[in-house]
Amino acid sequence: MAMSGVDRREAAGAALAFAAVVLLSFADGGFFPNAWRAGAVALACAAGLAALAWEPRRPTRAEALLVGGLAAFALWAALSAAWSIDPDASLLDAQRTLLYVAAAAAALLVRGGLLAGTLAGVVAVCVYSLAERLVRGEPEPPDPLLGALLHEPLGYANGLGGLAA
């Protein structure tokens, strides 16, 4: 049975969300700039492919404001490097915000399936964390900062807890 265009879009959206959650989780939760850059490029490519693959639809005013506002915020963060005490930090903030711009654009272009893919990605990361603990057992010796708390693959127990919640 062939998939319709809507079914393909939903499957693509689910795959995009799943991949984003899992890949960023395994990149230390997306904490470091290399993950932002790679994530922004991957999501921008996904947005471009979605725009080419499916019939474009005019964005609503709210959608245009979301992507445009995030893009303006990224530009402002980049421009603030000119007067910032720490220009490098301003440029890093701009790079992180570009990840948000790419994610919003990809989500709006791909549309359906994002919730299902996000939930599947969260479940996959949490199952990995539990399975790793079951296979390896208690850490010997426990991490001096985290103790025996579950924290992999994100590297931060509260981050994993927040993702699970």
Short mmCIF file of N, CA, C and O in Angstrom, two decimals, residues 56-139:
data_model
loop_
_atom_site.label_atom_id
_atom_site.label_comp_id
_atom_site.label_asym_id
_atom_site.label_seq_id
_atom_site.Cartn_x
_atom_site.Cartn_y
_atom_site.Cartn_z
N PRO A 56 4.64 23.85 -1.30
CA PRO A 56 4.80 24.89 -0.29
C PRO A 56 3.44 25.49 0.09
O PRO A 56 2.53 25.59 -0.73
N ARG A 57 3.35 25.88 1.35
CA ARG A 57 2.14 26.47 1.86
C ARG A 57 2.53 27.80 2.48
O ARG A 57 3.55 27.91 3.15
N ARG A 58 1.72 28.79 2.24
CA ARG A 58 2.00 30.11 2.80
C ARG A 58 1.91 30.04 4.33
O ARG A 58 0.92 29.55 4.86
N PRO A 59 2.95 30.51 5.03
CA PRO A 59 2.91 30.43 6.49
C PRO A 59 1.87 31.39 7.07
O PRO A 59 1.60 32.45 6.49
N THR A 60 1.33 31.02 8.21
CA THR A 60 0.42 31.93 8.90
C THR A 60 1.24 33.09 9.46
O THR A 60 2.47 33.04 9.53
N ARG A 61 0.55 34.10 9.91
CA ARG A 61 1.23 35.26 10.49
C ARG A 61 2.04 34.84 11.73
O ARG A 61 3.18 35.25 11.91
N ALA A 62 1.45 33.98 12.56
CA ALA A 62 2.14 33.53 13.77
C ALA A 62 3.40 32.73 13.42
O ALA A 62 4.45 32.88 14.07
N GLU A 63 3.31 31.88 12.40
CA GLU A 63 4.47 31.09 11.98
C GLU A 63 5.58 31.99 11.46
O GLU A 63 6.76 31.81 11.79
N ALA A 64 5.20 32.96 10.64
CA ALA A 64 6.19 33.90 10.10
C ALA A 64 6.83 34.72 11.22
O ALA A 64 8.04 34.96 11.22
N LEU A 65 6.02 35.12 12.21
CA LEU A 65 6.56 35.87 13.34
C LEU A 65 7.51 35.02 14.18
O LEU A 65 8.52 35.52 14.67
N LEU A 66 7.19 33.76 14.33
CA LEU A 66 8.06 32.87 15.10
C LEU A 66 9.44 32.76 14.46
O LEU A 66 10.46 33.04 15.09
N VAL A 67 9.47 32.37 13.20
CA VAL A 67 10.76 32.19 12.52
C VAL A 67 11.47 33.53 12.34
O VAL A 67 12.68 33.65 12.60
N GLY A 68 10.73 34.55 11.94
CA GLY A 68 11.34 35.87 11.76
C GLY A 68 11.85 36.45 13.07
O GLY A 68 12.93 37.06 13.12
N GLY A 69 11.09 36.28 14.15
CA GLY A 69 11.53 36.77 15.45
C GLY A 69 12.78 36.07 15.94
O GLY A 69 13.70 36.71 16.47
N LEU A 70 12.82 34.75 15.77
CA LEU A 70 14.03 34.01 16.16
C LEU A 70 15.23 34.43 15.31
O LEU A 70 16.35 34.57 15.82
N ALA A 71 15.01 34.63 14.01
CA ALA A 71 16.10 35.06 13.13
C ALA A 71 16.58 36.46 13.53
O ALA A 71 17.80 36.73 13.56
N ALA A 72 15.65 37.36 13.85
CA ALA A 72 16.02 38.70 14.29
C ALA A 72 16.80 38.65 15.60
O ALA A 72 17.77 39.39 15.80
N PHE A 73 16.38 37.76 16.49
CA PHE A 73 17.08 37.61 17.77
C PHE A 73 18.51 37.10 17.54
O PHE A 73 19.45 37.57 18.18
N ALA A 74 18.68 36.14 16.62
CA ALA A 74 20.01 35.63 16.30
C ALA A 74 20.88 36.75 15.72
O ALA A 74 22.06 36.88 16.07
N LEU A 75 20.30 37.55 14.85
CA LEU A 75 21.04 38.67 14.26
C LEU A 75 21.43 39.67 15.35
O LEU A 75 22.56 40.17 15.37
N TRP A 76 20.50 39.97 16.25
CA TRP A 76 20.79 40.90 17.34
C TRP A 76 21.92 40.37 18.22
O TRP A 76 22.81 41.13 18.62
N ALA A 77 21.89 39.09 18.52
CA ALA A 77 22.96 38.49 19.34
C ALA A 77 24.30 38.61 18.62
O ALA A 77 25.33 38.91 19.25
N ALA A 78 24.30 38.39 17.31
CA ALA A 78 25.55 38.52 16.55
C ALA A 78 26.04 39.97 16.52
O ALA A 78 27.23 40.23 16.71
N LEU A 79 25.11 40.90 16.31
CA LEU A 79 25.50 42.31 16.27
C LEU A 79 25.97 42.81 17.64
O LEU A 79 26.82 43.70 17.71
N SER A 80 25.44 42.22 18.71
CA SER A 80 25.83 42.66 20.05
C SER A 80 27.29 42.37 20.35
O SER A 80 27.84 42.92 21.31
N ALA A 81 27.92 41.54 19.55
CA ALA A 81 29.35 41.28 19.75
C ALA A 81 30.16 42.57 19.57
O ALA A 81 31.25 42.70 20.15
N ALA A 82 29.62 43.53 18.82
CA ALA A 82 30.34 44.78 18.58
C ALA A 82 30.50 45.61 19.85
O ALA A 82 31.49 46.34 19.99
N TRP A 83 29.57 45.51 20.79
CA TRP A 83 29.65 46.31 22.02
C TRP A 83 29.72 45.46 23.29
O TRP A 83 29.71 45.98 24.39
N SER A 84 29.83 44.17 23.12
CA SER A 84 29.83 43.27 24.26
C SER A 84 31.17 43.27 24.98
O SER A 84 32.22 43.48 24.38
N ILE A 85 31.11 42.99 26.28
CA ILE A 85 32.33 42.80 27.06
C ILE A 85 33.03 41.52 26.61
O ILE A 85 34.25 41.43 26.61
N ASP A 86 32.21 40.53 26.22
CA ASP A 86 32.73 39.23 25.78
C ASP A 86 32.16 38.91 24.39
O ASP A 86 31.15 38.22 24.28
N PRO A 87 32.78 39.44 23.33
CA PRO A 87 32.24 39.25 21.98
C PRO A 87 32.11 37.78 21.58
O PRO A 87 31.18 37.41 20.87
N ASP A 88 33.03 36.94 22.03
CA ASP A 88 32.96 35.52 21.68
C ASP A 88 31.70 34.88 22.24
O ASP A 88 31.06 34.07 21.57
N ALA A 89 31.33 35.24 23.45
CA ALA A 89 30.11 34.69 24.05
C ALA A 89 28.88 35.15 23.28
O ALA A 89 27.93 34.38 23.10
N SER A 90 28.89 36.40 22.81
CA SER A 90 27.76 36.90 22.02
C SER A 90 27.61 36.13 20.72
O SER A 90 26.49 35.80 20.31
N LEU A 91 28.74 35.85 20.08
CA LEU A 91 28.69 35.09 18.84
C LEU A 91 28.24 33.64 19.07
O LEU A 91 27.52 33.07 18.26
N LEU A 92 28.64 33.06 20.21
CA LEU A 92 28.17 31.71 20.55
C LEU A 92 26.66 31.71 20.80
O LEU A 92 25.95 30.79 20.38
N ASP A 93 26.16 32.75 21.45
CA ASP A 93 24.71 32.86 21.65
C ASP A 93 23.98 32.96 20.31
O ASP A 93 22.91 32.37 20.13
N ALA A 94 24.55 33.69 19.38
CA ALA A 94 23.94 33.80 18.05
C ALA A 94 23.92 32.44 17.36
O ALA A 94 22.93 32.08 16.72
N GLN A 95 24.99 31.66 17.50
CA GLN A 95 25.03 30.33 16.90
C GLN A 95 23.97 29.41 17.51
O GLN A 95 23.30 28.66 16.80
N ARG A 96 23.81 29.48 18.83
CA ARG A 96 22.80 28.65 19.48
C ARG A 96 21.41 29.06 19.01
O ARG A 96 20.56 28.21 18.75
N THR A 97 21.18 30.34 18.85
CA THR A 97 19.88 30.81 18.40
C THR A 97 19.60 30.39 16.96
O THR A 97 18.45 30.13 16.60
N LEU A 98 20.64 30.27 16.14
CA LEU A 98 20.44 29.76 14.78
C LEU A 98 19.92 28.33 14.79
O LEU A 98 19.16 27.94 13.90
N LEU A 99 20.30 27.55 15.78
CA LEU A 99 19.75 26.20 15.93
C LEU A 99 18.24 26.29 16.14
O LEU A 99 17.47 25.53 15.55
N TYR A 100 17.79 27.24 16.95
CA TYR A 100 16.35 27.41 17.19
C TYR A 100 15.62 27.86 15.92
O TYR A 100 14.51 27.42 15.64
N VAL A 101 16.26 28.73 15.15
CA VAL A 101 15.66 29.19 13.89
C VAL A 101 15.49 28.01 12.95
O VAL A 101 14.42 27.81 12.35
N ALA A 102 16.53 27.20 12.81
CA ALA A 102 16.48 26.04 11.92
C ALA A 102 15.44 25.03 12.40
O ALA A 102 14.71 24.45 11.59
N ALA A 103 15.35 24.82 13.71
CA ALA A 103 14.38 23.87 14.26
C ALA A 103 12.96 24.35 14.00
O ALA A 103 12.08 23.57 13.61
N ALA A 104 12.71 25.64 14.21
CA ALA A 104 11.37 26.17 13.97
C ALA A 104 11.00 26.09 12.49
O ALA A 104 9.88 25.69 12.14
N ALA A 105 11.94 26.45 11.62
CA ALA A 105 11.66 26.38 10.18
C ALA A 105 11.41 24.95 9.73
O ALA A 105 10.46 24.68 8.98
N ALA A 106 12.22 24.02 10.21
CA ALA A 106 12.02 22.61 9.85
C ALA A 106 10.68 22.09 10.36
O ALA A 106 9.95 21.41 9.65
N ALA A 107 10.34 22.44 11.59
CA ALA A 107 9.07 21.98 12.17
C ALA A 107 7.89 22.54 11.39
O ALA A 107 6.90 21.82 11.14
N LEU A 108 7.96 23.78 10.97
CA LEU A 108 6.85 24.38 10.24
C LEU A 108 6.74 23.82 8.82
O LEU A 108 5.64 23.71 8.28
N LEU A 109 7.87 23.48 8.22
CA LEU A 109 7.82 22.94 6.86
C LEU A 109 7.46 21.46 6.83
O LEU A 109 6.76 21.00 5.95
N VAL A 110 7.94 20.71 7.81
CA VAL A 110 7.66 19.28 7.83
C VAL A 110 6.27 19.02 8.40
O VAL A 110 5.55 18.16 7.94
N ARG A 111 5.91 19.75 9.44
CA ARG A 111 4.59 19.68 10.10
C ARG A 111 4.36 18.41 10.88
O ARG A 111 4.90 18.23 11.93
N GLY A 112 3.53 17.52 10.37
CA GLY A 112 3.00 16.40 11.14
C GLY A 112 4.04 15.43 11.65
O GLY A 112 5.16 15.33 11.16
N GLY A 113 3.67 14.69 12.67
CA GLY A 113 4.50 13.64 13.21
C GLY A 113 5.54 14.09 14.20
O GLY A 113 6.27 13.26 14.74
N LEU A 114 5.64 15.38 14.46
CA LEU A 114 6.71 15.88 15.33
C LEU A 114 6.54 15.40 16.77
O LEU A 114 7.51 15.03 17.41
N LEU A 115 5.31 15.40 17.27
CA LEU A 115 5.09 14.97 18.64
C LEU A 115 5.43 13.49 18.81
O LEU A 115 6.13 13.10 19.75
N ALA A 116 4.97 12.66 17.89
CA ALA A 116 5.25 11.23 17.97
C ALA A 116 6.75 10.96 17.89
O ALA A 116 7.29 10.15 18.65
N GLY A 117 7.45 11.64 17.01
CA GLY A 117 8.89 11.45 16.89
C GLY A 117 9.64 11.95 18.11
O GLY A 117 10.61 11.32 18.55
N THR A 118 9.19 13.06 18.67
CA THR A 118 9.83 13.59 19.88
C THR A 118 9.65 12.61 21.04
O THR A 118 10.61 12.30 21.76
N LEU A 119 8.43 12.12 21.23
CA LEU A 119 8.19 11.16 22.30
C LEU A 119 9.00 9.88 22.10
O LEU A 119 9.56 9.34 23.05
N ALA A 120 9.07 9.41 20.87
CA ALA A 120 9.86 8.20 20.59
C ALA A 120 11.33 8.44 20.89
O ALA A 120 12.02 7.57 21.44
N GLY A 121 11.84 9.62 20.55
CA GLY A 121 13.23 9.95 20.84
C GLY A 121 13.51 10.02 22.34
O GLY A 121 14.53 9.51 22.82
N VAL A 122 12.59 10.62 23.08
CA VAL A 122 12.74 10.69 24.54
C VAL A 122 12.74 9.30 25.15
O VAL A 122 13.58 8.97 26.00
N VAL A 123 11.81 8.46 24.70
CA VAL A 123 11.76 7.09 25.21
C VAL A 123 13.05 6.35 24.87
O VAL A 123 13.61 5.64 25.72
N ALA A 124 13.55 6.51 23.66
CA ALA A 124 14.79 5.83 23.26
C ALA A 124 15.96 6.26 24.14
O ALA A 124 16.76 5.41 24.58
N VAL A 125 16.08 7.54 24.42
CA VAL A 125 17.17 8.03 25.25
C VAL A 125 17.04 7.51 26.68
O VAL A 125 18.03 7.07 27.29
N CYS A 126 15.84 7.53 27.23
CA CYS A 126 15.63 7.04 28.60
C CYS A 126 15.86 5.53 28.70
O CYS A 126 16.47 5.06 29.67
N VAL A 127 15.41 4.78 27.70
CA VAL A 127 15.65 3.33 27.70
C VAL A 127 17.15 3.05 27.60
O VAL A 127 17.67 2.17 28.28
N TYR A 128 17.85 3.80 26.78
CA TYR A 128 19.30 3.65 26.68
C TYR A 128 19.95 3.88 28.04
O TYR A 128 20.83 3.11 28.46
N SER A 129 19.55 4.94 28.73
CA SER A 129 20.14 5.25 30.02
C SER A 129 19.90 4.14 31.03
O SER A 129 20.82 3.73 31.75
N LEU A 130 18.67 3.64 31.07
CA LEU A 130 18.37 2.53 31.99
C LEU A 130 19.12 1.26 31.60
O LEU A 130 19.66 0.57 32.46
N ALA A 131 19.15 0.95 30.32
CA ALA A 131 19.81 -0.27 29.85
C ALA A 131 21.31 -0.21 30.13
O ALA A 131 21.92 -1.20 30.54
N GLU A 132 21.90 0.95 29.93
CA GLU A 132 23.32 1.09 30.20
C GLU A 132 23.60 0.82 31.68
O GLU A 132 24.56 0.13 32.03
N ARG A 133 22.76 1.32 32.57
CA ARG A 133 22.95 1.08 34.00
C ARG A 133 22.78 -0.39 34.34
O ARG A 133 23.51 -0.95 35.14
N LEU A 134 21.78 -1.03 33.71
CA LEU A 134 21.56 -2.46 33.98
C LEU A 134 22.72 -3.30 33.50
O LEU A 134 23.11 -4.27 34.16
N VAL A 135 23.29 -2.95 32.37
CA VAL A 135 24.40 -3.73 31.81
C VAL A 135 25.68 -3.47 32.60
O VAL A 135 26.41 -4.40 32.94
N ARG A 136 25.96 -2.21 32.89
CA ARG A 136 27.21 -1.87 33.57
C ARG A 136 27.10 -1.93 35.09
O ARG A 136 28.11 -2.00 35.76
N GLY A 137 25.89 -1.86 35.62
CA GLY A 137 25.73 -1.87 37.07
C GLY A 137 26.08 -0.53 37.67
O GLY A 137 26.20 0.48 36.98
N GLU A 138 26.26 -0.51 38.98
CA GLU A 138 26.62 0.73 39.69
C GLU A 138 27.99 1.19 39.22
O GLU A 138 28.90 0.38 39.08
N PRO A 139 28.14 2.48 38.99
CA PRO A 139 29.46 2.98 38.60
C PRO A 139 30.47 2.77 39.72
O PRO A 139 30.16 3.01 40.88
#
